[in-house]
Coordinates of C-alpha atoms in Angstrom, one line a residue:
Chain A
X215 CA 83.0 8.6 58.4
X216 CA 84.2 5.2 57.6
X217 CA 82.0 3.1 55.1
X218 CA 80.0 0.7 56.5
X219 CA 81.4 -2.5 56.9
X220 CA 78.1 -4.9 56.7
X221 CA 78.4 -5.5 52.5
X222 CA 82.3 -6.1 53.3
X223 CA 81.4 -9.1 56.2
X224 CA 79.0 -10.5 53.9
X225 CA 81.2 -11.0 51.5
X226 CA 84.3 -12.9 54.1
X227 CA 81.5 -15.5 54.7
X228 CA 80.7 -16.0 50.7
X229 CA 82.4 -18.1 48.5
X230 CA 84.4 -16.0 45.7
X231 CA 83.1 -18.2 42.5
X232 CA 84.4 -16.2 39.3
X233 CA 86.9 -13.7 38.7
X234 CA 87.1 -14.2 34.9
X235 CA 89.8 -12.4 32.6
X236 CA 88.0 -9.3 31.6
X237 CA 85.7 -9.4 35.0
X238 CA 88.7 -9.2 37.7
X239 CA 89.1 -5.8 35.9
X240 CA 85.9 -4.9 37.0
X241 CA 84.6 -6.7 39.7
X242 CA 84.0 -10.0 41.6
X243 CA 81.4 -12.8 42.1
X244 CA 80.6 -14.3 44.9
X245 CA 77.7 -16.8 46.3
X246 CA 76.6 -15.9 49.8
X247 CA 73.5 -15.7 51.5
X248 CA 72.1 -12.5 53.1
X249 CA 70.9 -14.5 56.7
X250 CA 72.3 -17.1 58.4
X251 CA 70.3 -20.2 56.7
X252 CA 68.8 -18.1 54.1
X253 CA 69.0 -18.9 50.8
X254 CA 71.7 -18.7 48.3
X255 CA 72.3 -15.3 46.4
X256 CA 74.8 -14.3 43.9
X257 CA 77.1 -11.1 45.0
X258 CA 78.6 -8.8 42.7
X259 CA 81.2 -7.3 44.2
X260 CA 82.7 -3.5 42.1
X261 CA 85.5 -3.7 43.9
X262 CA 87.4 -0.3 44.8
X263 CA 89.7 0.8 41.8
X264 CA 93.0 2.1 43.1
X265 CA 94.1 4.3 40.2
X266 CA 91.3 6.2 40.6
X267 CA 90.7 8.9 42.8
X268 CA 88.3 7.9 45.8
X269 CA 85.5 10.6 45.3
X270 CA 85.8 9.5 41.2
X271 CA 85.5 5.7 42.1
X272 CA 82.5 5.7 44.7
X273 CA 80.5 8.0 42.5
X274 CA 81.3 5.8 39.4
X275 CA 80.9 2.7 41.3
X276 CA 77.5 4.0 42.9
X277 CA 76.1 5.1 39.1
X278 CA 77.1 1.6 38.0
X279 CA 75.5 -0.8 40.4
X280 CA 72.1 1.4 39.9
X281 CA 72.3 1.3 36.2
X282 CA 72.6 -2.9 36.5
X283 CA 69.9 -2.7 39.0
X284 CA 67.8 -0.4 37.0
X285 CA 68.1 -2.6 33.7
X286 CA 67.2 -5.5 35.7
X287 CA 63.4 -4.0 36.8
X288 CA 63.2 -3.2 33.4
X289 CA 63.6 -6.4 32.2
X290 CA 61.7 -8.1 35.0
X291 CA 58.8 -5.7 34.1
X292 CA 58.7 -6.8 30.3
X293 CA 58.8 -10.6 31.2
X294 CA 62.9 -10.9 30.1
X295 CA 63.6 -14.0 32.1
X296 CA 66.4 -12.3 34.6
X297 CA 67.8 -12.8 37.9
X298 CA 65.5 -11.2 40.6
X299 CA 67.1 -8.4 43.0
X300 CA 67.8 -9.4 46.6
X301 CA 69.9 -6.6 48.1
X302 CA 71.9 -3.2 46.6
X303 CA 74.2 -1.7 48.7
X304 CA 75.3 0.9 46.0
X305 CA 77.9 2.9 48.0
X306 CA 79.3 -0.3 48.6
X307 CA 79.4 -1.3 45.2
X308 CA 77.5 -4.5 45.7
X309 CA 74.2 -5.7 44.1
X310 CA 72.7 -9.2 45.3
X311 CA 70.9 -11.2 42.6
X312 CA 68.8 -15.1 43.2
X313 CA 71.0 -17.3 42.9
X314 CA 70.3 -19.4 39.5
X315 CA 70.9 -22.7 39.2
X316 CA 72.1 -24.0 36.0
X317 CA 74.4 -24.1 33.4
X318 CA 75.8 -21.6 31.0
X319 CA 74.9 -22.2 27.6
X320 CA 78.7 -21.9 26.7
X321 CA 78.8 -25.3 27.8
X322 CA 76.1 -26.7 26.5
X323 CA 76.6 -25.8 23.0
X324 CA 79.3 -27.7 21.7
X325 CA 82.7 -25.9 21.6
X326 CA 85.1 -25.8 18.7
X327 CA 86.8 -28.6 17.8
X328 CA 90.3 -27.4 18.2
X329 CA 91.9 -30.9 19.3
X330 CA 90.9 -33.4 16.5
X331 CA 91.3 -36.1 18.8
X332 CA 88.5 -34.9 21.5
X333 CA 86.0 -34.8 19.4
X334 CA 84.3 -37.5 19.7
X335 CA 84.8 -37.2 23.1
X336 CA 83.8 -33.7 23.2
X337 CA 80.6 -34.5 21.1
X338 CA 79.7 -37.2 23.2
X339 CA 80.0 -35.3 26.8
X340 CA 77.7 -31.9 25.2
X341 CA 75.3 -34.2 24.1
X342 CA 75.1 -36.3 26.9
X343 CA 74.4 -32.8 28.7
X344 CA 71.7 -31.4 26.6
X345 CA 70.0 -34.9 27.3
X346 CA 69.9 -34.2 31.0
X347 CA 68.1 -31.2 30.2
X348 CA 66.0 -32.4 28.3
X349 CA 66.0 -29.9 25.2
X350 CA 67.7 -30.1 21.9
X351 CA 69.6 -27.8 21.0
X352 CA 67.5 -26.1 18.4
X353 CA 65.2 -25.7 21.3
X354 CA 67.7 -24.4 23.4
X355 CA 68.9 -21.5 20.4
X356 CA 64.9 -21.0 20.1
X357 CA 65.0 -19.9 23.9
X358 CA 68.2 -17.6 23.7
X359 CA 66.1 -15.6 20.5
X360 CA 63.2 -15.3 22.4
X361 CA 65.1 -13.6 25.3
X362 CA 67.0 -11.3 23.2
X363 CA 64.2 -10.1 21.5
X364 CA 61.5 -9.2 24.9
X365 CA 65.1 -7.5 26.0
X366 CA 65.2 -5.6 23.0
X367 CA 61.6 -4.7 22.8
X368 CA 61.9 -3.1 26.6
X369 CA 64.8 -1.0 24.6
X370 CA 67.6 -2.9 27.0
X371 CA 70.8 -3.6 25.2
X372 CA 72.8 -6.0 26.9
X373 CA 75.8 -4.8 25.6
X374 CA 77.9 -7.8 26.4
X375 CA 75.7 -10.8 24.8
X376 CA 77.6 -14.1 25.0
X377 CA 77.1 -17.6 25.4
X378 CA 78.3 -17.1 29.1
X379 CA 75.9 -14.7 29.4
X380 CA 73.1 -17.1 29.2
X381 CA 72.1 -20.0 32.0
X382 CA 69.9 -22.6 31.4
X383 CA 68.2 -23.6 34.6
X384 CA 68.7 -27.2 35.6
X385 CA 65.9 -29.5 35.6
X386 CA 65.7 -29.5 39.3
X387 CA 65.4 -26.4 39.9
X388 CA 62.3 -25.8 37.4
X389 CA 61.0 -28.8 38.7
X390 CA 59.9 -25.8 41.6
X391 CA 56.8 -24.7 40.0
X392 CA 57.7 -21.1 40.6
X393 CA 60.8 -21.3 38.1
X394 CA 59.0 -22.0 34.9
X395 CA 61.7 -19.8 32.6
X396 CA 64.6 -21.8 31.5
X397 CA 67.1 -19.5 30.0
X398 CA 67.5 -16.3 32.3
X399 CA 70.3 -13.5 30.6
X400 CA 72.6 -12.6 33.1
X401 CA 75.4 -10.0 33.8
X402 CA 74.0 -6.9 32.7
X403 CA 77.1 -4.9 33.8
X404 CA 77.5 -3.2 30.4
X405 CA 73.8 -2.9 29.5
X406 CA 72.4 0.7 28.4
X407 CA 68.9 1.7 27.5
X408 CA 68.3 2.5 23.6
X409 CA 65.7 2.0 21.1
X410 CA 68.6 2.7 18.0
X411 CA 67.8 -0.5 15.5
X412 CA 71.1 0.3 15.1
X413 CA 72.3 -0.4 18.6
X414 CA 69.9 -4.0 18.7
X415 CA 71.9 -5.2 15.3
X416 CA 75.1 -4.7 17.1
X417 CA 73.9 -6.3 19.6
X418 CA 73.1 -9.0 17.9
X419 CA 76.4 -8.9 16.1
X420 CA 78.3 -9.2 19.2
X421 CA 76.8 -12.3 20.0
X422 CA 77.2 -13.7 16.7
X423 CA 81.0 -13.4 16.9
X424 CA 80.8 -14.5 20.2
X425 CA 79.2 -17.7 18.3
X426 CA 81.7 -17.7 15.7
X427 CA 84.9 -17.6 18.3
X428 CA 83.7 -19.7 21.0
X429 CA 81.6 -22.5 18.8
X430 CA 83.3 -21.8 15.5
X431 CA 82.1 -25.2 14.1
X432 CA 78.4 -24.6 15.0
X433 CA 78.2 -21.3 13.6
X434 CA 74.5 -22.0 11.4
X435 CA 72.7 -22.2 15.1
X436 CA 72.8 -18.4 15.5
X437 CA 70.5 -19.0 11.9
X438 CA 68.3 -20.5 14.9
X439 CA 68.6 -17.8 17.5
X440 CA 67.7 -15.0 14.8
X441 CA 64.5 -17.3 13.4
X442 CA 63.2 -17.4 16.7
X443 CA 64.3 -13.3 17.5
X444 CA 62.3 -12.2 14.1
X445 CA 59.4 -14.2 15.1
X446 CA 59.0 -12.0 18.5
X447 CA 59.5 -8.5 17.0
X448 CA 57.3 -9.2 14.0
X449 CA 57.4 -6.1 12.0
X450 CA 60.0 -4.4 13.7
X451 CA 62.7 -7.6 12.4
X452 CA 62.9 -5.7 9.3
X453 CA 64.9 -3.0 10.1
X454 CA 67.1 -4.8 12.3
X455 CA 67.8 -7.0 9.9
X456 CA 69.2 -4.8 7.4
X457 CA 70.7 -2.9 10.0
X458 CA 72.4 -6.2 10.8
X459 CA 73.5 -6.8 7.4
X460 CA 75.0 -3.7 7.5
X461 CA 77.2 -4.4 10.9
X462 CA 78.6 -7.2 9.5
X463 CA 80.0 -5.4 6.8
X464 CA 81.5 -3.0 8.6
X465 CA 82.3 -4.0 12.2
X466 CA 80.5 -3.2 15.5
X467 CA 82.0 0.5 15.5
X468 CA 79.9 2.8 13.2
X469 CA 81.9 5.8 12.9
X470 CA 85.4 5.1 11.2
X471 CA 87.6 7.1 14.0
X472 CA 89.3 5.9 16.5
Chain B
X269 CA 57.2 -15.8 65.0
X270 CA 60.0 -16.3 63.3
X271 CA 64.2 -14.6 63.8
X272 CA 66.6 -14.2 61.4
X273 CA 70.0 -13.5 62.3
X274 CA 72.1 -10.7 60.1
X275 CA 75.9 -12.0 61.1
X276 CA 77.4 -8.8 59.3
X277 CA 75.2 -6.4 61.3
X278 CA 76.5 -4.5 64.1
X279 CA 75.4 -6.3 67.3
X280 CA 72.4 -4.1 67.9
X281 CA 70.5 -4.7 64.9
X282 CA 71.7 -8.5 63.9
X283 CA 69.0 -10.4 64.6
X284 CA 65.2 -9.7 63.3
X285 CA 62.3 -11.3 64.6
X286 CA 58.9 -11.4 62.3
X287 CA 55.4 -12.6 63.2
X288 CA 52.5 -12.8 61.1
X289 CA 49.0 -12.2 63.0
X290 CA 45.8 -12.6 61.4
X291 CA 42.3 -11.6 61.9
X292 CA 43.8 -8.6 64.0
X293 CA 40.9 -7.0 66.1
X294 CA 42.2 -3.7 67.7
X295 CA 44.0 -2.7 65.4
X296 CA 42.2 0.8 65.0
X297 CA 43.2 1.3 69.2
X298 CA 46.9 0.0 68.2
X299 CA 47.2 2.7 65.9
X300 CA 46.3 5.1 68.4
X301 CA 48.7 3.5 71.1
X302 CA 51.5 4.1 68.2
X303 CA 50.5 7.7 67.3
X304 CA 50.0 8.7 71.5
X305 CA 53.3 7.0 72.2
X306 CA 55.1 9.1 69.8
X307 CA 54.6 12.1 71.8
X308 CA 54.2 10.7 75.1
X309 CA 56.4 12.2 77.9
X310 CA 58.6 11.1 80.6
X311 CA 59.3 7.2 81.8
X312 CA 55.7 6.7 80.3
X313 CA 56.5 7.9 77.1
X314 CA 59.6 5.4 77.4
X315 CA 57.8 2.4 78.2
X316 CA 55.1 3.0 75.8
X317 CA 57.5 3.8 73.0
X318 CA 59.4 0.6 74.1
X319 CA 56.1 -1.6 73.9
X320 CA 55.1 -0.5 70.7
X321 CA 58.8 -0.7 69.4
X322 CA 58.1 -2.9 66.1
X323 CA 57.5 -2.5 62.3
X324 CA 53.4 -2.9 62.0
X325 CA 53.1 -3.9 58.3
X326 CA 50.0 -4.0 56.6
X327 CA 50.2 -8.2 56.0
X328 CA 47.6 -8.1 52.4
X329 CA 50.4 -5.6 50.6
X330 CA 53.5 -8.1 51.3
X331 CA 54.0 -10.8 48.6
X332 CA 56.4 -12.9 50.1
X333 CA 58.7 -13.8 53.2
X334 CA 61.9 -12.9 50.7
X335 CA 59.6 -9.3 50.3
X336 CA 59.2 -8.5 53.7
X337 CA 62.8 -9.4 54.2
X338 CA 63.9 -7.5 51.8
X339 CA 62.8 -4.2 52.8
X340 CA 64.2 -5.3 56.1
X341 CA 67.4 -6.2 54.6
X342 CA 67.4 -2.6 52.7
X343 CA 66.6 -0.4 56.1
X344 CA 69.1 -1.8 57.9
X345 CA 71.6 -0.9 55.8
X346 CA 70.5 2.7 55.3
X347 CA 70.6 2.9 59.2
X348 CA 73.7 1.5 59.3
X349 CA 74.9 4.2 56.6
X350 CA 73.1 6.5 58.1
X351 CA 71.1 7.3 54.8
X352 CA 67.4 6.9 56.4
X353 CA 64.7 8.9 55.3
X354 CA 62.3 8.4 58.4
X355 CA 62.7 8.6 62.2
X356 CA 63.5 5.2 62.8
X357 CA 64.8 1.4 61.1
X358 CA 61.4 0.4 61.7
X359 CA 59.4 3.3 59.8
X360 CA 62.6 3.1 57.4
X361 CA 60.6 -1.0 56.3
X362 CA 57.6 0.9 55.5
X363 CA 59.6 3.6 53.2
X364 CA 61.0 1.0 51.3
X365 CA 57.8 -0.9 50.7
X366 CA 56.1 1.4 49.1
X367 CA 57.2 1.8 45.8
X368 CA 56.8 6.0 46.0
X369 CA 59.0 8.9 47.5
X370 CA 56.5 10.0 49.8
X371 CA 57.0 8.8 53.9
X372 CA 53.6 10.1 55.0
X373 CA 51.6 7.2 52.1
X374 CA 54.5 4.4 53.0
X375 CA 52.9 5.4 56.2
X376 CA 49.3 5.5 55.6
X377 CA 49.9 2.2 53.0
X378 CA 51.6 0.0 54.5
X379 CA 51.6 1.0 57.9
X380 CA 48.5 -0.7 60.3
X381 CA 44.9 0.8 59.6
X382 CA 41.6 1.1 61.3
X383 CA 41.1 -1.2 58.9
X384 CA 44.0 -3.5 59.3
X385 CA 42.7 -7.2 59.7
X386 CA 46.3 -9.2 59.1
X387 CA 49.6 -7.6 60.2
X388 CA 53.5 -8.4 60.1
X389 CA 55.3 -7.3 63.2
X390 CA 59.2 -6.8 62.5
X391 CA 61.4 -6.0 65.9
X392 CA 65.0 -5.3 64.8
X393 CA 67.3 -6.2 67.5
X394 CA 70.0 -7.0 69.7
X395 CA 70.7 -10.8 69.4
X396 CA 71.0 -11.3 73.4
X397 CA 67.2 -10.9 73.7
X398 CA 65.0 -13.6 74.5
X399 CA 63.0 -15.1 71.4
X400 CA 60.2 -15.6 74.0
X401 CA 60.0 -12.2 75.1
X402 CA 59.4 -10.5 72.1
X403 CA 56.8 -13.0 71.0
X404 CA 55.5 -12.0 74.6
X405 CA 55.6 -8.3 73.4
X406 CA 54.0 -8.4 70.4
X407 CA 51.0 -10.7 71.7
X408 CA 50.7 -8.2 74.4
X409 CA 49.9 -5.2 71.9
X410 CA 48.0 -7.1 69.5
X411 CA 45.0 -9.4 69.8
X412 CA 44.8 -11.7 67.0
X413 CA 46.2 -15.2 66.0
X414 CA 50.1 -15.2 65.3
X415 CA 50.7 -18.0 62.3
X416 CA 52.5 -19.3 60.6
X417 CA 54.3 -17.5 57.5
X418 CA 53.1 -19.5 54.6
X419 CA 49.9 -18.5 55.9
X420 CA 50.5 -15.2 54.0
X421 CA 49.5 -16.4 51.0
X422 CA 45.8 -16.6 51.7
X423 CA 46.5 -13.1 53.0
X424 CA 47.9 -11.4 49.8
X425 CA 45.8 -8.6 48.3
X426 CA 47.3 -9.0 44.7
X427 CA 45.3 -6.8 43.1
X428 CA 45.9 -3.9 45.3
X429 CA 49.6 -4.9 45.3
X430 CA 49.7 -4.8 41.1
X431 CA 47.6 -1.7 41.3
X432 CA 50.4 0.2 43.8
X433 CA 53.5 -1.1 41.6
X434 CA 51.5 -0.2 38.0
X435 CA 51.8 -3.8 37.0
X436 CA 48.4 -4.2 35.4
X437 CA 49.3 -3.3 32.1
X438 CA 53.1 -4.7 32.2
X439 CA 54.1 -6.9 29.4
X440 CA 55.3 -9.4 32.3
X441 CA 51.7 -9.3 33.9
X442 CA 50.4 -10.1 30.3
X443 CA 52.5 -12.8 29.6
X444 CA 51.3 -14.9 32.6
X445 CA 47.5 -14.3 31.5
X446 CA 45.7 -17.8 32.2
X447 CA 48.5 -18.9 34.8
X448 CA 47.6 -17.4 38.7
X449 CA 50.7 -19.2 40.0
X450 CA 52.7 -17.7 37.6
X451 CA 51.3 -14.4 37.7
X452 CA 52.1 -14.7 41.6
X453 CA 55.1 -15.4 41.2
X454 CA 56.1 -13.5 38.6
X455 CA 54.8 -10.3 40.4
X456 CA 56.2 -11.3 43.2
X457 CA 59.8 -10.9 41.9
X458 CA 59.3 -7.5 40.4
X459 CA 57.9 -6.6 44.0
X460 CA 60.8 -7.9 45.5
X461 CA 63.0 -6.5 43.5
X462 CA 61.6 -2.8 43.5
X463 CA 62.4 -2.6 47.5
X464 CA 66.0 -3.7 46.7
X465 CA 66.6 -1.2 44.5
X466 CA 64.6 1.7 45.9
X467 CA 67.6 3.5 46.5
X468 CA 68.7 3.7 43.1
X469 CA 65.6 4.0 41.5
X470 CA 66.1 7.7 40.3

């Protein structure tokens, strides 16, 4: 029986809108829209994988879709601010998420400095950004914390946390009463389920080198993102904390082998 | 009553109309005509089959037009994969509404009632027929007042919805203490969500 071709349409009459680096390896967004004049939706295309044996890849591709879509109920049922589902064609390997519209915090945080001459420039621009938003960037890190820590306290780890991970809705579009949430995490493609403290600090750790490599100059807000993560788990901050510590010492990867 | 059209659908199930009636009053003799229909014999069993050939959803359990088109959305695909769990695309709406396993309370839940005071019709179909005629159908099985859909939310049963999903006691659901919009909203997405995912659920 061939597959069915109605996921593979949708996705001729959507726009393809990122195929990062690392992503192409994986799969492929798109923005379409399930209807003629219905609203806009983001596809997420798991492409078919070629080296891999057929059977191998649609079972693999099936388990994967439903483990996104699964972590994103989860998080929708602990109040996480994520993308709703709109369609999952699993078989397929396509998951439909709303459409969010906004920025990703990658941009809005100010990037390093690696040309001396842009950055005034550079300064200027991010600044000039934040403003639109209205938030300041302490705000903004305040936000990202929160997030984090109702994600960790459903026992989701994102597994991939950067800032490009992270949109900040744009003022328009919370102007819709509806959309009240202004950071939403996105792209839980690597996410697993865990309540290890020591799977939350590396977590976190992730996402402070992500800080540290793509906003090496404004290292001290991840100070700001923690703050605002301890706040939210109270007494369970402890533990991760130290756990944390302890990450940093020795790298994301516990065990020495391999 | 409203259509939708599906582009990436085969022909025969591209284009969806969806009415919303309320104050329903023979909806207890509807049910009948549905049930009698099933097994009717011969060119009447045909033509009653064909008149009563819609999705009859219980209006108070559906959140939202995105809801509704949702489990539409999900159905046609698993008839189009050939993955459905019921007789037909249009029982296959009410399977993936209700957030259980079990056909026979999708049925009895979301299905019309004796009871039944506001109902969603859903005809999947062929794009070639008339608009007109299928409003004509549906007003000639149901007596009651077809609106429009942003009527629905004066129709929404929340708390039975948040009691069929196990929302009460969600941290989301406690978050939005204080805030009714929000709480809408917000359960409204979960919903939503839940009948897009059904399949995977576990």
């Amino acid at each position: 029986m061939n597959p069915p071709l109605s996921s593979l349409k949708l996705l001729e009459s959507a726009t393809l809108i990122s195929q990062g680096a690392e992503a192409a390896s994986i799969s492929k967004v798109y923005r379409g829209s399930l209807s003629s004049e219905g609203v806009p939706v983001l596809l997420k295309y798991r492409f078919q994988k070629q080296y891999r044996h057929p059977k191998l890849d649609t079972s693999l591709t099936k388990s994967r879709v439903a483990g996104e879509a699964r972590a994103l109920l989860k998080c929708l049922r602990h109040g996480v601010n994520v993308p709703g589902i709109r369609m999952v064609d699993a078989p397929a390997g396509l998951l439909g998420i709303d459409w969010i519209d906004g920025i990703t915090v990658k941009y809005l945080v100010p990037q390093g400095l690696d040309k001396q001459a842009d950055e005034t420039i550079d300064q200027l621009a991010e600044a000039k950004t934040l403003d639109q938003f209205g938030i300041t960037i302490d705000a903004l890190m305040n936000l990202i914390g929160v997030e984090i820590a109702k994600m960790h306290l459903a026992d989701i780890i994102h597994g991939d946390l950067t800032t490009s991970n992270m949109i900040l809705r744009s003022p328009q579009s919370t102007a819709d009463k509806k959309n009240t949430e202004l950071v939403v995490l996105i792209d839980f493609g690597l996410s697993y389920h865990s309540s290890l403290v020591e799977d939350k600090a590396v977590d976190l750790f992730v996402l402070e080198r992500a800080f540290a490599s793509t906003h090496p100059d404004f290292e001290p807000l991840f100070a700001s993102v923690l703050a605002a993560y301890a706040k939210m788990l109270k007494k369970d901050w402890a533990p991760v904390q130290r756990r944390l510590d302890d990450v940093r010492l020795r790298g994301r990867k516990r065990s020495m082998v391999g | 009553m409203e259509s939708i059209q599906y582009p990436q659908f085969d022909l025969k199930r591209s284009k969806v109309h969806i009415a919303l009636f309320k104050n329903v009053s023979n909806s207890g003799q509807v049910k009948s005509r549905i049930v009698a229909a099933a097994t009717a014999e011969g060119d009447y069993g045909l033509q009653e089959r064909a008149a009563v050939n819609f999705a009859f959803v219980e209006a108070r359990l559906i959140t939202s037009r995105q809801h509704i088109e949702t489990a539409i959305y999900q159905a046609i695909l698993a008839e189009e994969a050939g993955t459905m769990l019921t007789k037909t695309v249009h029982s296959e709406i009410l399977y993936f509404l209700n957030p259980t396993h079990n056909i026979s309370e999708a049925i009895k839940r979301y299905g019309i009632s004796t009871d039944t005071q506001d109902l969603i019709l859903v005809r999947i179909d062929e794009p070639n027929v008339k608009e007109e005629a299928v409003e004509i159908a549906m007003k000639s099985v149901i007596q009651g007042n077809i609106e429009a859909f942003s009527a629905l939310d004066d129709v929404t049963d929340w708390m039975t919805v948040k009691k069929y999903h196990k929302l009460s006691n969600e941290v989301a659901i406690a978050a939005t203490r204080g805030n009714p919009a929000k709480e809408k909203s917000t359960i409204d997405t979960i919903v939503t969500s839940s009948v897009a995912m059904k399949n995977v659920m576990q």
